[in-house]
PDB file of C-alpha atoms in Angstrom:
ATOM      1  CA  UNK O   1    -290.041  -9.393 178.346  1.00 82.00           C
ATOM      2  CA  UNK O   2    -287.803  -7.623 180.701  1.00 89.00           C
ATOM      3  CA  UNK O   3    -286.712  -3.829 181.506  1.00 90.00           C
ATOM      4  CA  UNK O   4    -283.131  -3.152 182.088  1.00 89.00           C
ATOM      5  CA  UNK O   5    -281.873  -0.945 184.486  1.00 91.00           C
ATOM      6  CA  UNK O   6    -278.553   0.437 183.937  1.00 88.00           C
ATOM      7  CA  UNK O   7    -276.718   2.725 186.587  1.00 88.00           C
ATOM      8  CA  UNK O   8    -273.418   2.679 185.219  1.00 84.00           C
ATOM      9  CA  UNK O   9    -271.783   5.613 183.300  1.00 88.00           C
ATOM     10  CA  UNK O  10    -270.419   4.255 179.567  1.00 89.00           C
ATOM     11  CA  UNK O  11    -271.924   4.223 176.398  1.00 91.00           C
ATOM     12  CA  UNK O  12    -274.841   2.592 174.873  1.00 90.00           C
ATOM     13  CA  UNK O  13    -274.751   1.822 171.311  1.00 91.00           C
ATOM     14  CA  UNK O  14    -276.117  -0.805 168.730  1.00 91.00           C
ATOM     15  CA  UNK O  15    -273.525  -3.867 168.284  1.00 87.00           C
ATOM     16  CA  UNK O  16    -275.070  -5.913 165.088  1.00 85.00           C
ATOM     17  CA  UNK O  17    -278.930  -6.706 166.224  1.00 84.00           C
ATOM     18  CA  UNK O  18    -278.234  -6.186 169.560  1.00 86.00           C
ATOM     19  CA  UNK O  19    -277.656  -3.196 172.045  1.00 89.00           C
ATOM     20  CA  UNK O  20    -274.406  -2.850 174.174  1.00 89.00           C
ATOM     21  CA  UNK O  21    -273.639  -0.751 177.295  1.00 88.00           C
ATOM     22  CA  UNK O  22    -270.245  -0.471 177.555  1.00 89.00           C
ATOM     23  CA  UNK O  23    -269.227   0.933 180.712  1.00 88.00           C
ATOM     24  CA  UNK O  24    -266.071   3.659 181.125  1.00 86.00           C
ATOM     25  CA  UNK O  25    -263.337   0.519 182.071  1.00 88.00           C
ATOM     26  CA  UNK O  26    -264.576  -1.196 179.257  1.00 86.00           C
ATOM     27  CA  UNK O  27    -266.650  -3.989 180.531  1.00 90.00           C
ATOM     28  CA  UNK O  28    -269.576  -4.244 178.551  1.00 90.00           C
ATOM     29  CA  UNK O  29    -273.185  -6.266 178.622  1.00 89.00           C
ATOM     30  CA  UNK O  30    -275.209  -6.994 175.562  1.00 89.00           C
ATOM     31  CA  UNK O  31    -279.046  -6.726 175.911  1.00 87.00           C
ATOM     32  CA  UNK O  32    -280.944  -9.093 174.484  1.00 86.00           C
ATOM     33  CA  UNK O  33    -283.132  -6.592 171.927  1.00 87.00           C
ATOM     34  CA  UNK O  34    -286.319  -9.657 171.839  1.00 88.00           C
ATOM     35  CA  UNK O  35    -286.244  -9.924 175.055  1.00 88.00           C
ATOM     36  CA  UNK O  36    -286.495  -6.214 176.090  1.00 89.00           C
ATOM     37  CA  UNK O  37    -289.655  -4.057 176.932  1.00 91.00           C
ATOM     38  CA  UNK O  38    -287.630  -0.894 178.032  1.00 92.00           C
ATOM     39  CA  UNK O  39    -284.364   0.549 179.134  1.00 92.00           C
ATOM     40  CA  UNK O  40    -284.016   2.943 182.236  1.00 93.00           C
ATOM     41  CA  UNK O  41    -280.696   5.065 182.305  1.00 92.00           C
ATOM     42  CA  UNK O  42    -279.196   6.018 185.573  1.00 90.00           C
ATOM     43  CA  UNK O  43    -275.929   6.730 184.956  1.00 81.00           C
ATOM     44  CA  UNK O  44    -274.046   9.500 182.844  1.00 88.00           C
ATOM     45  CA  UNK O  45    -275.002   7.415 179.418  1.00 89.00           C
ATOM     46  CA  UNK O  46    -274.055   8.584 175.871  1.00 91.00           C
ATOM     47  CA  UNK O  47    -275.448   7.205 173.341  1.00 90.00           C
ATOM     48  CA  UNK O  48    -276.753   8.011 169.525  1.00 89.00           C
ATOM     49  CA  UNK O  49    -279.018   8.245 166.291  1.00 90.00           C
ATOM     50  CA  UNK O  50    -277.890   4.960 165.483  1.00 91.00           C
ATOM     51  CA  UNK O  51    -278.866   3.325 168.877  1.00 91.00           C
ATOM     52  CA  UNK O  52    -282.478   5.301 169.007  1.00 91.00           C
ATOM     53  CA  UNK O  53    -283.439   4.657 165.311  1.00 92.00           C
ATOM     54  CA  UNK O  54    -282.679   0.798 166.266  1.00 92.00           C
ATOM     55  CA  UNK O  55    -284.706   0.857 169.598  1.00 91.00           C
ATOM     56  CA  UNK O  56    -287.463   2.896 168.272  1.00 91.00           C
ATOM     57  CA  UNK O  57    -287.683  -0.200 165.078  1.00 90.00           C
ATOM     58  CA  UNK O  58    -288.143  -3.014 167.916  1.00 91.00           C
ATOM     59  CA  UNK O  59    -290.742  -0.602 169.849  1.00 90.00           C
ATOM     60  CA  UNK O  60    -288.039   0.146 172.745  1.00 91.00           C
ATOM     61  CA  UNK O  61    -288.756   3.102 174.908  1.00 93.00           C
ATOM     62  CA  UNK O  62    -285.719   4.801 177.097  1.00 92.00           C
ATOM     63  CA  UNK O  63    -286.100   6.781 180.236  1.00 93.00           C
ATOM     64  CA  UNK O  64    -283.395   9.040 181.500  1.00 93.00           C
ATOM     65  CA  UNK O  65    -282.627   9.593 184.855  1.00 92.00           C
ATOM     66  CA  UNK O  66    -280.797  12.226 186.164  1.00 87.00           C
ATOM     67  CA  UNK O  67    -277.785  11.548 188.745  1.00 81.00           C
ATOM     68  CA  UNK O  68    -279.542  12.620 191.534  1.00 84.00           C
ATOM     69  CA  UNK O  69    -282.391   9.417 190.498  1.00 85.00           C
ATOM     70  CA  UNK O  70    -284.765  11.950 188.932  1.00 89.00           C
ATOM     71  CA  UNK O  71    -286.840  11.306 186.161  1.00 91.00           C
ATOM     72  CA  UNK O  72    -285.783  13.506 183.282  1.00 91.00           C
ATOM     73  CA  UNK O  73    -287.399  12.589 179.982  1.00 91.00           C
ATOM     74  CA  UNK O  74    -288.186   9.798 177.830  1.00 92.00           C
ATOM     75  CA  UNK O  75    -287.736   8.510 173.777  1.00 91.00           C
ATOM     76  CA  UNK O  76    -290.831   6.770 173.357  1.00 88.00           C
ATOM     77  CA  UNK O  77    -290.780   5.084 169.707  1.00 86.00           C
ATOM     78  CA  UNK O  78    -293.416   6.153 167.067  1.00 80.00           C
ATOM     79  CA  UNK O  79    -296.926   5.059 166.877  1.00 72.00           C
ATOM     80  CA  UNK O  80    -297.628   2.628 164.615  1.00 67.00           C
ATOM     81  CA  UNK O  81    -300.735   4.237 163.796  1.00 63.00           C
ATOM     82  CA  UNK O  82    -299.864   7.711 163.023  1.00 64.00           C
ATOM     83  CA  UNK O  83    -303.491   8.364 161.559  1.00 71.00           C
ATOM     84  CA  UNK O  84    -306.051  10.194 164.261  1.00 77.00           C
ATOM     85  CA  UNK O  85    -309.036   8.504 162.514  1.00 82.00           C
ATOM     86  CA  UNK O  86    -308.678   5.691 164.868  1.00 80.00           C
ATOM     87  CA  UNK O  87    -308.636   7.895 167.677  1.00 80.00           C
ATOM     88  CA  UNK O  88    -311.451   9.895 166.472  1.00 86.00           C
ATOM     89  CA  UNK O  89    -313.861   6.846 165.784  1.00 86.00           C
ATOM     90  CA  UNK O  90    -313.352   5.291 169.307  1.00 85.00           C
ATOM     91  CA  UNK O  91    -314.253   8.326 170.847  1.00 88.00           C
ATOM     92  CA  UNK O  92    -317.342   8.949 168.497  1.00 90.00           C
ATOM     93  CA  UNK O  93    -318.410   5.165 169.611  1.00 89.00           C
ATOM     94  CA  UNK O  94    -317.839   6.284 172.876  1.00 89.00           C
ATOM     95  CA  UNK O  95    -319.807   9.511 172.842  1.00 92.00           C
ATOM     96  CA  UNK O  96    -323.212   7.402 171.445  1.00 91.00           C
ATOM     97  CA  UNK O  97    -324.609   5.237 174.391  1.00 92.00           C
ATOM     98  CA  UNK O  98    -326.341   2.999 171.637  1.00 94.00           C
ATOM     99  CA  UNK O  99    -322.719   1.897 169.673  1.00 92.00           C
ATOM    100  CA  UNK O 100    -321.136   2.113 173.871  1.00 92.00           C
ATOM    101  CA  UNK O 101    -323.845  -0.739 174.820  1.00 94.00           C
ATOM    102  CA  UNK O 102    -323.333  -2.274 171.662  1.00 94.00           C
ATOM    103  CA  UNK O 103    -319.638  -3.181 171.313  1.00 93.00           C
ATOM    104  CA  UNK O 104    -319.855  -3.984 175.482  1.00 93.00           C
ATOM    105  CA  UNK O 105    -322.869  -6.520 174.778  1.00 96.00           C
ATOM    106  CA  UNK O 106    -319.799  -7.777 172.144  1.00 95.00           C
ATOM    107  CA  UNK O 107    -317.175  -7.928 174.764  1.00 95.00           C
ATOM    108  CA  UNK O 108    -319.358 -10.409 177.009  1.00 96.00           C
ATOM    109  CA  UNK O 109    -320.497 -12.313 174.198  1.00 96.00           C
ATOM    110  CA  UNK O 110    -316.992 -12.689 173.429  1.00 95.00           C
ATOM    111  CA  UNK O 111    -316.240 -13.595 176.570  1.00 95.00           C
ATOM    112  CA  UNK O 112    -318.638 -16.168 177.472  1.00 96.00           C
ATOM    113  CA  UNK O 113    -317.925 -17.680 174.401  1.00 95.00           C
ATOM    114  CA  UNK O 114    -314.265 -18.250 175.189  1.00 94.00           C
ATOM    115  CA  UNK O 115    -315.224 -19.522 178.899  1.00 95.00           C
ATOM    116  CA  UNK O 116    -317.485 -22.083 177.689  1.00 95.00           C
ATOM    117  CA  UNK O 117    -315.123 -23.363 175.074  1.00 94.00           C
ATOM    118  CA  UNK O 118    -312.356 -23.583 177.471  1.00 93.00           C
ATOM    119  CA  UNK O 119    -314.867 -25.507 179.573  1.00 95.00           C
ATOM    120  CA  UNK O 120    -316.120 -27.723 177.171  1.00 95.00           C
ATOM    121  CA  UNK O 121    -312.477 -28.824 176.201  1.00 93.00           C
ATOM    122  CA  UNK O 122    -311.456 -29.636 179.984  1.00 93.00           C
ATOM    123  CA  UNK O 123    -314.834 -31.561 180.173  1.00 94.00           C
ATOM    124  CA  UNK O 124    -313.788 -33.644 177.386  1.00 94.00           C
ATOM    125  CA  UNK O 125    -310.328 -34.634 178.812  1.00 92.00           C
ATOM    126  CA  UNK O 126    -312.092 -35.657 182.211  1.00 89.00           C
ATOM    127  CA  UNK O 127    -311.216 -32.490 184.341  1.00 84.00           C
TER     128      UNK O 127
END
């Protein structure tokens, strides 16, 4: 995964399953939408509904610069979990030492586990 960093002024749009910036002399750059974690904008960027709705499907946040290089804003994508239950159980286990303990006595277990597997499969191939 990668973050692209775009400084030049043009337009940013969706181009079949991928995202172009094409800049004002009409050069232009596909980004690779797989390969992409997020997309920082520089330069004096338009771009629209189309573009976002896209980005925000492949979990694509875009943060907007302004042209002296300070940070203006962001479009963070939806949660996938939209439901506070989640949010409200963790910090109910969190509030009761007893569950706390518990699910951190998991986390080691879980842990150790893994380690001794991993050992136990290097020991057999003579390392």
């Amino acid at each position: 995964m990668q973050s692209y960093y775009l400084f030049s002024s043009g337009t940013l749009f969706r181009k079949d399953n991928s995202i172009r910036i094409q800049r004002d002399d009409g050069e232009y750059k596909d980004l690779k939408i797989e390969v992409t974690r997020d997309i920082y904008l520089f330069g004096e960027i338009t771009l629209n509904s189309k573009c976002l709705n896209y980005l925000s499907q492949n979990r694509i946040p875009v943060h907007l610069f302004n042209f002296y290089g300070f940070y203006t804003g962001s479009f963070y994508p939806r949660e996938t979990n939209v439901s506070g239950t989640l949010l409200v159980n963790q910090v109910m286990a969190f509030e009761d030492k007893y569950t706390r303990l518990r699910l951190a006595k998991k986390f080691v277990e879980g842990a150790s586990y893994n380690i001794l597997r991993n050992l136990k499969y290097y020991s057999r191939r003579g390392k």
